[in-house]
Coordinates of C-alpha atoms in Angstrom, one line a residue:
M20 CA 0.0 0.0 0.0
S21 CA 1.2 3.5 -0.8
D22 CA 3.3 5.0 2.0
N23 CA 1.8 8.5 1.4
F24 CA -1.8 7.2 1.7
S25 CA -2.9 10.0 4.0
E26 CA -1.6 12.6 1.6
R27 CA -3.7 11.4 -1.4
P28 CA -6.8 13.4 -2.2
A29 CA -10.0 11.6 -1.6
A30 CA -11.4 9.7 -4.6
P31 CA -14.9 11.2 -5.1
A32 CA -17.7 8.7 -4.7
S33 CA -19.2 7.7 -8.0
K34 CA -22.7 9.0 -8.6
S35 CA -23.8 5.4 -9.2
T36 CA -22.1 4.1 -6.0
V37 CA -24.7 3.4 -3.3
E38 CA -23.6 4.1 0.3
I39 CA -26.6 3.5 2.5
T40 CA -28.8 0.4 1.8
V41 CA -31.0 -1.8 3.9
R42 CA -28.2 -4.2 4.5
V43 CA -25.8 -1.4 5.6
V44 CA -28.3 0.0 8.1
V45 CA -29.2 -3.4 9.6
L46 CA -25.6 -4.6 9.9
G47 CA -24.4 -1.2 11.2
L48 CA -27.1 -1.0 13.9
I49 CA -26.4 -4.6 15.0
L50 CA -22.6 -4.0 15.2
S51 CA -23.3 -0.7 17.1
V52 CA -25.1 -2.7 19.8
V53 CA -22.5 -5.4 19.9
M54 CA -19.5 -3.0 20.1
G55 CA -21.4 -0.9 22.7
A56 CA -22.0 -3.8 24.9
A57 CA -18.4 -5.1 24.7
N58 CA -17.0 -1.7 25.6
V59 CA -19.2 -1.3 28.6
Y60 CA -17.4 -4.3 30.1
V61 CA -13.9 -3.2 28.9
G62 CA -14.3 0.3 30.4
L63 CA -15.7 -0.9 33.7
K64 CA -12.8 -3.4 34.1
A65 CA -9.8 -1.7 32.5
G66 CA -10.7 1.9 32.9
M67 CA -10.3 2.6 29.2
T68 CA -11.8 1.6 25.9
V69 CA -10.3 1.0 22.4
S70 CA -11.6 2.2 19.1
A71 CA -14.0 -0.1 17.3
S72 CA -13.5 1.4 13.8
I73 CA -11.0 -1.0 12.4
P74 CA -12.6 -4.2 13.8
A75 CA -16.0 -3.0 12.6
A76 CA -14.6 -2.3 9.1
V77 CA -13.1 -5.8 8.9
M78 CA -16.3 -7.5 10.2
A79 CA -18.4 -5.5 7.7
M80 CA -16.2 -6.6 4.8
L81 CA -16.1 -10.2 5.9
L82 CA -19.9 -10.4 6.2
F83 CA -20.5 -8.5 2.9
R84 CA -18.0 -10.8 1.1
L85 CA -19.7 -13.8 2.5
F86 CA -23.3 -12.9 1.8
F87 CA -23.2 -10.0 -0.7
K88 CA -20.6 -10.3 -3.4
N89 CA -21.6 -6.9 -5.0
S90 CA -21.0 -4.8 -1.9
T91 CA -18.8 -1.7 -2.1
I92 CA -16.1 0.0 -0.1
L93 CA -18.5 2.8 0.7
E94 CA -21.1 0.4 2.2
A95 CA -18.4 -1.1 4.4
N96 CA -17.4 2.5 5.5
Q97 CA -20.9 3.4 6.4
V98 CA -21.3 0.2 8.5
Q99 CA -18.0 1.0 10.3
T100 CA -19.2 4.5 10.9
C101 CA -22.4 3.3 12.5
A102 CA -20.8 0.5 14.5
S103 CA -18.1 2.7 16.1
A104 CA -20.9 5.0 17.5
G105 CA -21.8 2.2 20.0
E106 CA -18.3 2.0 21.2
S107 CA -17.8 5.7 21.7
L108 CA -21.2 6.1 23.5
A109 CA -20.3 3.2 25.8
A110 CA -17.2 5.1 26.9
G111 CA -19.2 8.2 27.8
I112 CA -21.7 6.3 29.8
I113 CA -19.5 3.9 31.8
F114 CA -17.1 6.6 33.0
T115 CA -20.0 8.5 34.7
M116 CA -23.3 6.8 35.2
P117 CA -22.0 4.1 37.6
A118 CA -21.0 7.0 39.9
M119 CA -24.8 7.5 40.6
I120 CA -24.7 4.1 42.2
L121 CA -21.5 4.8 44.2
I122 CA -22.9 8.1 45.7
G123 CA -26.0 6.2 46.8
Y124 CA -28.5 8.2 44.6
W125 CA -29.4 5.0 42.8
T126 CA -29.5 1.4 44.0
E127 CA -30.0 0.2 40.4
F128 CA -29.6 1.9 37.0
D129 CA -32.6 3.9 35.9
Y130 CA -33.3 2.8 32.3
W131 CA -34.8 6.1 31.0
T132 CA -32.3 8.4 32.6
V133 CA -29.3 6.4 31.3
T134 CA -30.9 6.2 27.8
L135 CA -31.7 9.9 27.7
V136 CA -28.2 10.9 28.9
A137 CA -26.6 8.5 26.3
F138 CA -28.8 9.7 23.4
T139 CA -28.6 13.4 24.2
G140 CA -24.9 13.4 24.9
G141 CA -24.1 11.3 21.8
L142 CA -26.3 13.5 19.6
L143 CA -24.7 16.7 20.9
G144 CA -21.3 15.2 20.2
I145 CA -22.2 14.7 16.5
L146 CA -23.9 18.1 16.2
F147 CA -21.0 20.0 17.8
M148 CA -18.5 18.2 15.5
I149 CA -20.2 18.9 12.2
P150 CA -19.2 22.6 12.0
M151 CA -15.7 21.7 13.0
R152 CA -15.2 19.1 10.2
K153 CA -13.5 21.4 7.8
V154 CA -11.4 23.0 10.5
F155 CA -10.0 19.7 11.9
V156 CA -10.5 17.1 9.2
V157 CA -10.2 18.8 5.8
D158 CA -8.0 21.9 6.3
N159 CA -5.7 20.8 9.0
E160 CA -2.3 19.4 7.8
E161 CA -1.0 19.1 11.4
L162 CA -3.4 16.4 12.4
K163 CA -2.5 13.0 10.9
Y164 CA -5.4 10.9 12.3
P165 CA -3.4 7.6 12.7
E166 CA -6.4 5.4 13.4
G167 CA -8.6 7.1 10.7
V168 CA -5.9 6.6 8.1
A169 CA -5.3 3.0 9.2
C170 CA -9.1 2.3 8.9
A171 CA -9.1 3.7 5.4
K172 CA -6.1 1.4 4.5
V173 CA -8.1 -1.5 5.8
L174 CA -11.1 -0.7 3.7
H175 CA -9.0 -0.3 0.5
A176 CA -7.2 -3.6 1.3
G177 CA -10.5 -5.3 1.7
E178 CA -11.6 -3.9 -1.7
V179 CA -8.8 -5.8 -3.4
G180 CA -9.2 -8.9 -1.3
E181 CA -6.3 -8.5 1.1
E182 CA -8.2 -8.7 4.4
D183 CA -9.3 -12.4 4.5
G184 CA -6.4 -13.5 6.6
A185 CA -6.7 -10.5 8.9
G186 CA -10.4 -11.3 9.3
K187 CA -9.6 -14.8 10.4
G188 CA -7.2 -13.4 13.0
L189 CA -10.0 -11.2 14.3
I190 CA -12.2 -14.3 14.7
V191 CA -9.5 -16.4 16.3
G192 CA -8.8 -13.6 18.7
G193 CA -12.5 -13.4 19.6
V194 CA -12.7 -17.1 20.2
L195 CA -9.6 -17.0 22.4
G196 CA -10.9 -14.1 24.4
G197 CA -14.2 -15.8 24.9
V198 CA -12.6 -19.1 26.0
V199 CA -10.4 -17.4 28.5
K200 CA -13.4 -15.6 30.1
V201 CA -15.4 -18.9 30.2
V202 CA -12.6 -20.8 31.8
G203 CA -11.8 -18.0 34.3
G204 CA -15.0 -16.2 34.9
F205 CA -17.5 -19.1 34.5
M206 CA -15.6 -22.2 35.5
G207 CA -13.2 -20.6 38.1
L208 CA -10.1 -22.2 36.7
M209 CA -8.1 -19.0 36.2
S210 CA -7.0 -16.4 38.7
G211 CA -7.5 -12.8 37.8
S212 CA -4.2 -11.4 39.1
L213 CA -0.9 -12.0 40.9
E214 CA 0.0 -9.4 43.4
T215 CA 2.1 -9.1 46.6
A216 CA 3.0 -6.5 49.1
G217 CA 5.3 -6.3 52.2
I218 CA 5.9 -3.8 55.0
A219 CA 9.4 -2.8 56.1
N220 CA 10.1 0.1 58.5
S221 CA 6.4 1.2 58.2
R222 CA 6.8 1.4 54.4
I223 CA 4.6 -0.6 52.1
F224 CA 6.1 -2.1 49.0
Y225 CA 3.7 -3.4 46.4
F226 CA 3.9 -5.1 43.1
G227 CA 1.5 -7.0 40.9
G228 CA -0.3 -7.4 37.7
D229 CA -3.6 -8.7 36.2
L230 CA -3.3 -11.9 34.3
S231 CA -5.5 -10.7 31.5
P232 CA -5.0 -11.4 27.8
M233 CA -7.5 -8.5 27.1
L234 CA -5.2 -6.0 28.8
I235 CA -2.2 -7.3 26.9
A236 CA -4.2 -6.8 23.7
V237 CA -5.0 -3.2 24.8
G238 CA -1.3 -2.6 25.3
Y239 CA -0.5 -3.9 21.8
I240 CA -3.1 -1.6 20.3
V241 CA -2.0 1.6 22.1
R242 CA 1.7 0.8 21.3
L243 CA 4.9 1.1 23.4
N244 CA 5.0 4.9 24.0
V245 CA 1.6 5.1 25.5
A246 CA 2.0 1.8 27.4
I247 CA 5.3 3.0 28.9
L248 CA 3.7 6.3 30.0
I249 CA 0.8 4.5 31.7
F250 CA 3.3 2.2 33.5
I251 CA 5.4 5.3 34.5
G252 CA 2.3 6.9 36.0
G253 CA 1.4 3.7 37.8
A254 CA 5.0 3.3 39.1
M255 CA 5.0 6.9 40.4
A256 CA 1.9 6.2 42.4
W257 CA 2.3 2.6 43.5
L258 CA 6.1 1.9 43.5
I259 CA 7.2 5.3 44.7
G260 CA 4.3 7.2 46.3
I261 CA 3.0 4.4 48.5
P262 CA 6.3 3.6 50.1
L263 CA 6.9 7.4 50.7
L264 CA 3.6 7.9 52.4
G265 CA 4.0 4.8 54.6
G266 CA 1.5 2.6 56.3
G267 CA 0.0 5.2 58.6
L268 CA -2.6 6.4 56.1
A269 CA -3.8 2.9 55.1
G270 CA -6.4 2.5 57.9
D271 CA -6.8 -0.6 60.0
G272 CA -3.5 -2.2 60.7
A273 CA -5.2 -5.6 60.6
D274 CA -5.6 -5.2 56.9
S275 CA -3.2 -7.1 54.7
A276 CA -0.3 -5.2 53.1
V277 CA -2.0 -5.4 49.7
D278 CA -5.3 -3.9 51.1
Q279 CA -3.3 -1.2 52.9
A280 CA -1.6 -0.3 49.6
Y281 CA -4.9 0.0 47.9
G282 CA -6.2 2.1 50.7
I283 CA -3.4 4.6 50.3
W284 CA -3.8 4.8 46.5
N285 CA -7.6 5.1 46.8
S286 CA -7.6 7.9 49.4
Q287 CA -4.5 9.9 48.4
L288 CA -2.4 9.1 45.3
R289 CA -5.0 8.9 42.6
Y290 CA -5.8 12.5 43.3
V291 CA -2.3 13.4 42.1
G292 CA -3.4 12.1 38.8
V293 CA -6.5 14.2 38.9
G294 CA -4.4 17.4 39.3
A295 CA -2.2 16.4 36.4
M296 CA -5.3 15.8 34.3
V297 CA -6.7 19.2 35.0
V298 CA -3.5 20.7 33.6
G299 CA -3.8 18.5 30.6
G300 CA -7.4 19.4 30.0
F301 CA -6.7 23.2 30.0
N302 CA -3.6 22.8 28.0
A303 CA -5.6 21.0 25.3
L304 CA -8.2 23.8 25.3
I305 CA -5.4 26.4 24.7
A306 CA -4.0 24.3 21.9
V307 CA -7.4 24.3 20.0
R308 CA -8.5 27.9 20.6
H309 CA -8.1 28.9 16.9
G310 CA -10.1 25.9 15.8
L311 CA -12.9 26.8 18.1
V312 CA -13.1 30.3 16.6
A313 CA -13.1 28.9 13.1
A314 CA -15.8 26.4 13.9
I315 CA -18.1 29.1 15.3
A316 CA -17.6 31.2 12.2
H317 CA -18.3 28.2 10.0
L318 CA -21.6 27.5 11.8
W319 CA -22.6 31.2 11.6
H320 CA -22.0 31.3 7.9
G321 CA -24.1 28.3 7.4
M322 CA -27.0 29.9 9.3
T323 CA -26.8 33.2 7.4
G324 CA -26.6 31.5 4.0
D325 CA -23.1 32.6 3.2
Q326 CA -22.0 29.1 2.2
D327 CA -22.3 27.7 -1.2
V328 CA -25.6 25.8 -1.4
M329 CA -24.4 23.6 -4.3
Q330 CA -21.8 21.5 -2.5
E331 CA -20.2 18.4 -3.8
D332 CA -21.5 15.2 -2.3
T333 CA -18.2 14.5 -0.7
D334 CA -18.3 17.9 1.0
R335 CA -21.9 18.2 2.2
D336 CA -22.8 18.2 5.9
I337 CA -26.1 18.1 7.7
P338 CA -27.4 21.6 7.1
S339 CA -27.1 24.3 9.9
W340 CA -30.8 24.6 10.3
A341 CA -31.1 20.9 11.1
I342 CA -28.2 21.2 13.6
L343 CA -30.0 24.1 15.3
M344 CA -33.3 22.3 15.5
L345 CA -31.8 19.1 16.9
G346 CA -29.7 21.1 19.2
L347 CA -32.8 22.8 20.6
L348 CA -34.3 19.4 21.1
C349 CA -31.2 18.4 23.1
V350 CA -31.4 21.5 25.2
L351 CA -35.0 20.9 26.1
S352 CA -34.2 17.2 27.0
L353 CA -31.3 18.3 29.2
S354 CA -33.4 20.9 31.0
M355 CA -36.1 18.3 31.7
M356 CA -33.5 15.8 32.9
N357 CA -31.8 18.3 35.2
Y358 CA -35.1 19.4 36.7
W359 CA -36.2 15.8 37.1
F360 CA -32.9 15.1 39.0
T361 CA -33.0 18.1 41.3
G362 CA -36.4 19.8 41.3
N363 CA -34.6 23.1 41.4
A364 CA -35.0 25.7 38.6
G365 CA -31.8 27.5 39.5
I366 CA -29.6 24.3 39.4
T367 CA -31.4 23.3 36.2
L368 CA -30.5 26.6 34.4
L369 CA -26.9 26.6 35.6
S370 CA -26.3 22.9 34.9
T371 CA -27.8 23.1 31.3
I372 CA -25.6 26.1 30.4
V373 CA -22.5 24.5 31.8
M374 CA -23.2 21.3 29.9
L375 CA -23.6 23.0 26.6
V376 CA -20.6 25.4 26.9
M377 CA -18.2 22.7 28.2
G378 CA -19.5 20.2 25.7
F379 CA -18.7 22.5 22.8
F380 CA -15.2 23.3 24.1
F381 CA -14.4 19.6 24.7
T382 CA -15.6 18.7 21.3
A383 CA -12.8 20.7 19.9
V384 CA -10.3 19.2 22.4
A385 CA -11.4 15.7 21.6
S386 CA -11.2 16.2 17.8
Y387 CA -7.7 17.7 18.1
I388 CA -6.3 15.0 20.2
V389 CA -7.9 12.2 18.1
G390 CA -6.3 13.8 15.1
L391 CA -3.0 13.9 16.9
V392 CA -2.7 10.5 18.7
G393 CA -5.7 8.5 17.6
N394 CA -9.1 7.6 19.1
S395 CA -7.9 4.9 21.4
N396 CA -5.5 7.3 23.1
S397 CA -7.9 10.2 23.6
P398 CA -7.9 11.2 27.3
V399 CA -11.6 11.6 27.6
S400 CA -11.5 10.8 31.3
G401 CA -9.2 13.8 31.8
M402 CA -11.6 16.1 30.0
T403 CA -14.4 14.7 32.2
I404 CA -12.4 15.3 35.4
T405 CA -11.9 18.9 34.3
A406 CA -15.7 19.2 33.7
V407 CA -16.4 17.7 37.2
L408 CA -14.1 20.2 38.8
V409 CA -15.4 23.2 37.0
A410 CA -19.1 22.1 37.4
G411 CA -18.6 21.2 41.1
A412 CA -16.9 24.6 41.8
L413 CA -19.6 26.6 40.1
L414 CA -22.4 24.8 41.9
Y415 CA -20.5 25.1 45.2
L416 CA -20.1 28.9 44.6
A417 CA -23.9 29.1 43.8
N418 CA -24.5 27.3 47.2
Y419 CA -25.9 24.1 45.7
T420 CA -24.7 21.3 47.9
G421 CA -25.8 17.9 49.3
M422 CA -27.3 15.2 47.1
D423 CA -28.7 17.8 44.6
G424 CA -25.3 19.2 44.1
M425 CA -23.7 15.8 43.6
V426 CA -26.3 14.7 41.1
A427 CA -26.1 17.9 39.1
T428 CA -22.3 17.7 39.0
L429 CA -22.4 14.1 37.8
G430 CA -25.1 14.9 35.3
I431 CA -22.9 17.6 33.7
A432 CA -20.0 15.2 33.7
A433 CA -22.0 12.5 32.0
I434 CA -23.2 14.7 29.1
V435 CA -19.7 16.2 28.6
C436 CA -18.1 12.8 28.6
C437 CA -20.6 11.5 26.0
V438 CA -20.1 14.6 23.9
A439 CA -16.3 14.2 24.0
C440 CA -16.3 10.5 23.2
T441 CA -18.8 10.7 20.4
S442 CA -17.3 13.8 18.8
G443 CA -13.8 12.3 18.7
D444 CA -15.2 9.1 17.1
V445 CA -17.1 11.2 14.5
C446 CA -14.0 13.2 13.7
N447 CA -12.0 9.9 13.2
D448 CA -14.7 8.4 11.0
L449 CA -15.1 11.5 8.9
K450 CA -11.3 11.4 8.2
T451 CA -11.7 7.8 7.0
G452 CA -14.6 8.7 4.9
S453 CA -12.7 11.6 3.3
L454 CA -10.0 9.2 2.3
V455 CA -12.3 6.6 0.6
G456 CA -14.6 9.2 -1.0
A457 CA -17.7 8.9 1.3
S458 CA -20.4 11.5 1.8
P459 CA -20.0 13.3 5.2
F460 CA -23.7 13.9 5.2
R461 CA -24.5 10.2 5.0
Q462 CA -21.8 9.3 7.6
Q463 CA -23.4 11.8 10.0
L464 CA -26.8 10.2 9.5
M465 CA -25.3 6.8 10.2
Q466 CA -23.6 8.1 13.3
I467 CA -27.0 9.5 14.6
A468 CA -28.6 6.1 13.9
G469 CA -25.9 4.2 15.7
V470 CA -26.1 6.5 18.7
S471 CA -29.9 6.2 18.8
V472 CA -29.8 2.4 18.9
A473 CA -26.8 2.0 21.2
A474 CA -28.3 4.3 23.7
L475 CA -31.2 1.8 24.2
V476 CA -28.9 -1.0 25.4
M477 CA -26.5 0.9 27.7
A478 CA -28.8 0.6 30.8
P479 CA -29.6 -3.2 30.4
V480 CA -25.9 -4.1 29.9
L481 CA -24.9 -2.0 33.0
T482 CA -27.7 -3.6 35.0
L483 CA -26.6 -7.1 34.0
L484 CA -23.0 -6.5 34.9
H485 CA -23.8 -4.8 38.2
E486 CA -26.2 -7.4 39.4
H487 CA -24.6 -10.5 38.0
G488 CA -21.0 -9.6 37.0
G489 CA -19.5 -8.7 40.4
G490 CA -21.1 -5.3 41.0
I491 CA -20.0 -1.8 40.3
G492 CA -16.9 -0.9 42.4
S493 CA -15.9 -4.5 42.9
K494 CA -12.5 -5.8 42.0
E495 CA -13.9 -7.4 38.9
L496 CA -15.7 -4.2 37.8
A497 CA -13.6 -1.5 39.5
A498 CA -15.1 1.4 37.4
P499 CA -12.1 3.6 38.4
Q500 CA -13.3 6.7 36.7
A501 CA -16.8 6.5 38.1
G502 CA -15.4 6.0 41.6
L503 CA -13.1 9.0 41.2
F504 CA -15.9 11.2 39.8
A505 CA -18.1 10.1 42.8
S506 CA -15.4 11.2 45.2
L507 CA -15.0 14.6 43.5
A508 CA -18.7 15.2 43.5
K509 CA -19.0 14.3 47.2
G510 CA -16.1 16.7 48.0
F511 CA -17.7 19.7 46.3
A512 CA -21.1 18.9 47.7
G513 CA -19.8 18.9 51.2
E514 CA -20.3 15.2 51.7
G515 CA -16.6 14.4 51.8
E516 CA -13.2 16.2 51.9
L517 CA -11.1 16.4 48.8
P518 CA -7.3 16.0 49.3
W519 CA -6.5 19.4 47.8
R520 CA -2.8 19.1 48.7
R521 CA -2.5 16.0 46.5
I522 CA -4.4 17.6 43.7
G523 CA -2.1 20.6 43.9
I524 CA 0.9 18.3 43.8
G525 CA -0.6 16.7 40.6
V526 CA -1.0 20.2 39.1
G527 CA 2.7 21.0 39.7
L528 CA 3.7 17.6 38.4
G529 CA 1.5 18.2 35.3
F530 CA 3.3 21.4 34.4
A531 CA 6.7 19.6 34.9
I532 CA 5.6 16.8 32.5
L533 CA 4.4 19.4 29.9
L534 CA 7.9 21.0 30.1
I535 CA 9.6 17.7 29.6
D536 CA 7.3 16.8 26.7
E537 CA 8.1 20.1 25.1
A538 CA 11.8 19.5 25.4
L539 CA 11.4 16.1 23.8
K540 CA 9.4 17.6 21.0
R541 CA 12.0 20.2 20.2
S542 CA 14.8 17.7 20.3
G543 CA 13.0 15.6 17.7
A544 CA 12.8 12.6 19.9
K545 CA 10.4 9.8 18.8
F546 CA 9.4 9.1 22.4
R547 CA 7.0 11.7 23.9
A548 CA 6.0 12.3 27.5
H549 CA 2.3 12.9 26.8
L550 CA 0.7 14.1 30.1
M551 CA -2.6 12.3 30.0
P552 CA -1.4 8.7 29.8
I553 CA 0.9 9.3 32.8
A554 CA -2.0 10.8 34.8
V555 CA -4.2 7.8 33.7
G556 CA -1.6 5.4 35.1
M557 CA -1.7 7.2 38.4
Y558 CA -5.3 6.7 39.1
L559 CA -5.7 3.2 37.6
P560 CA -4.9 0.2 39.7
F561 CA -1.3 -0.8 39.1
G562 CA -2.3 -4.3 38.0
L563 CA -3.7 -2.9 34.8
A564 CA -0.5 -1.1 33.9
T565 CA 1.7 -4.3 33.9
P566 CA -0.1 -6.3 31.2
I567 CA -0.6 -3.1 29.1
L568 CA 3.2 -2.6 29.2
I569 CA 3.7 -6.3 28.2
G570 CA 1.4 -5.7 25.2
G571 CA 3.3 -2.5 24.2
L572 CA 6.6 -4.3 24.5
T573 CA 5.3 -7.1 22.3
A574 CA 4.3 -4.6 19.6
Y575 CA 7.7 -2.9 19.8
F576 CA 9.9 -6.0 19.6
Y577 CA 7.7 -7.4 16.8
S578 CA 8.2 -4.3 14.6
K579 CA 11.5 -2.8 15.8
D580 CA 13.6 -4.1 12.9
K581 CA 11.2 -2.8 10.3
P582 CA 11.4 0.7 8.6
D583 CA 9.2 3.3 10.1
K584 CA 7.0 3.4 7.0
E585 CA 6.3 -0.3 7.2
Q586 CA 5.6 -0.7 10.9
D587 CA 1.9 0.1 10.7
A588 CA 1.4 -2.6 8.0
V589 CA 3.5 -5.1 10.1
L590 CA 1.5 -4.5 13.2
H591 CA -1.9 -4.4 11.5
R592 CA -2.8 -8.1 11.8
G593 CA -1.8 -8.1 15.4
V594 CA -4.1 -5.2 16.0
L595 CA -7.0 -7.0 14.6
F596 CA -6.2 -10.2 16.6
S597 CA -5.9 -8.1 19.7
S598 CA -9.3 -6.4 18.9
G599 CA -10.8 -9.8 18.6
V600 CA -9.4 -10.8 22.0
I601 CA -10.9 -7.7 23.6
A602 CA -14.3 -8.1 22.0
G603 CA -14.4 -11.9 22.7
E604 CA -13.7 -11.5 26.4
A605 CA -16.0 -8.5 26.8
L606 CA -19.0 -10.1 25.0
T607 CA -18.6 -13.3 26.8
A608 CA -18.6 -11.5 30.2
V609 CA -21.9 -9.8 29.2
G610 CA -23.2 -13.2 28.2
I611 CA -22.2 -14.8 31.5
A612 CA -23.9 -12.0 33.3
G613 CA -27.0 -12.7 31.2
L614 CA -27.0 -16.4 32.1
A615 CA -26.7 -15.5 35.8
A616 CA -29.8 -13.2 35.4
I617 CA -31.9 -16.2 34.2
G618 CA -30.6 -18.5 37.0
I619 CA -27.6 -20.2 35.3
Q620 CA -24.8 -19.6 37.8
S621 CA -21.1 -19.9 37.3
L622 CA -19.8 -23.5 37.3
K623 CA -17.2 -23.3 40.0
L624 CA -15.3 -26.6 39.9
G625 CA -13.8 -26.3 43.4
V626 CA -10.2 -25.8 42.2
P627 CA -8.5 -23.7 44.9
P628 CA -6.6 -20.6 43.7
G629 CA -2.9 -21.2 43.4
M630 CA -0.5 -22.8 41.0
V631 CA -3.0 -24.4 38.6
T632 CA -5.1 -21.2 38.1
G633 CA -2.0 -19.0 37.8
I634 CA -0.3 -21.3 35.3
S635 CA -3.4 -21.7 33.2
C636 CA -3.8 -17.9 33.0
L637 CA -0.2 -17.3 32.2
A638 CA -0.5 -19.9 29.4
A639 CA -3.4 -17.9 27.9
V640 CA -1.3 -14.7 28.1
L641 CA 1.6 -16.5 26.3
I642 CA -0.8 -17.7 23.6
V643 CA -1.8 -14.2 22.9
I644 CA 1.8 -13.0 22.6
V645 CA 2.9 -15.9 20.4
F646 CA -0.1 -15.6 18.1
V647 CA 0.5 -11.9 17.7
V648 CA 4.2 -12.4 16.9
M649 CA 3.5 -15.1 14.4
S650 CA 0.9 -13.1 12.5
K651 CA 2.1 -12.1 9.1
P652 CA 1.9 -8.5 8.0
L653 CA -0.4 -7.3 5.2
P654 CA 1.0 -7.5 1.7
Q655 CA 1.7 -4.2 0.2
N656 CA -0.2 -3.0 -2.8
K657 CA 1.8 -2.8 -6.0
K658 CA 1.7 0.7 -7.5

């Protein structure tokens, strides 16, 4: 395949080429639901999600080739666009809605509230992104969109029949991920983690890691730079911070050393990551200030009729009047939801305004970052933390406290998070569409359809996992972001005390990391010290960072001897296999929870945790690594 793919002008879609058909809509909506359900589990367990665009594109091409020989690349692109909407919406919901359980406002997920938040936040993300398309996708040479370009390469490879082998890798990965979850989560034959801690001179020393093929697959996808940064953040908190703080903050001395380590991290050290994320969020806003101004001007020109009405099909968006009408519908829905939550007109007005303003700003931030480092690496949780802090501070200054203040704060965070997740995904998919000659207008329609359907299944999947998958906040479904947002909301609402000193340390550390990254950038170094992954590593359990690092190292050693221009192609099949592992484990976990809901409980075979379970899980991890390394790269197109 041509090395300068991303620099080629988009091939305009033929007037006779059909993009949206019945089979496209049906398959796109089904995959949107499937990808959404899978990423609900991944986000609750791992604290992050991965982009579904490339796996969805491969699945669309495989199914089309199997059942519809006359399908086109544009049909596959529209299916991928719709399917990825479910994944992006899941990220927005699982980072915030579980916090309503954790603060005690809900005892179970309210179906209509979750659905309304998902639909309204997702729709706003699409609407806010549309006037920014030309600013960030078409006219911006700085943004390379690594995942959007990779997805376009996949679609072109599938058009000439190169993706059959990669599709098989996706299926094999899915089977392996499903088998691992059945053997571990359903039969109890695999342990979930290996961790240890000791106390010396009142200092706690901890080390451990989850035995999860899924997390290794995540590390492979995000690559070595990001994996190392996550591990550095985790090491700063767990390997350095915990020993420095000592055992006095851990609580009951009767707790095990491991429990005391978790206690220190939970009550103190993860807030250092929060402070660093706040710096990252505002730094990103500053970076995209010119794009925001241009997007507002573009939207204004559309409303006043200054734009050329006769646009090419490959340059046509949903019209500005439709954006305005749908936006007003969203505002009305948000106002009703806020009033339903709090019963206070003042909180409703303030919350709605803050939601809209911050949602618009973070649409630009998410679009910029997705263009820079890819959708999987977008620090949406950092943006949401910034939204929580700003919203909580404003509500506190307006003297809104207690449960009403907490609920209003989390409601704002939920909408902003859904907006940021969806807008970043839209931006990424529009880049792919521009490279294959798709119509932005039709892609935006498919995104809206995908969000609409995926929003309907968020609450049922959350309920299944909460009631039959270990429970929100358990070790199996830690929901780290939701727990953090709940703590922040409690602090601002007067229900708890925030460790402002730790947050301040994180702010200072964030500025230091920005300076280090700027120095690396000016020196031309390939390795970058991006702030957000380091901050993410601080507030995630350290057990997640270890397998993610193993996955990043696997990707590096597999491709290190290849020229830079060939590395993406070399790693491509491993990415698809890894995506299969993630989807397979996640969907199986949802299925196991569904079985438990109808009375089919896990088949615990009575094997005690220990050597057998550890060895079996390590074997699964090694299988993942070996399969990835043995995968052959995509053949290159002959030009």
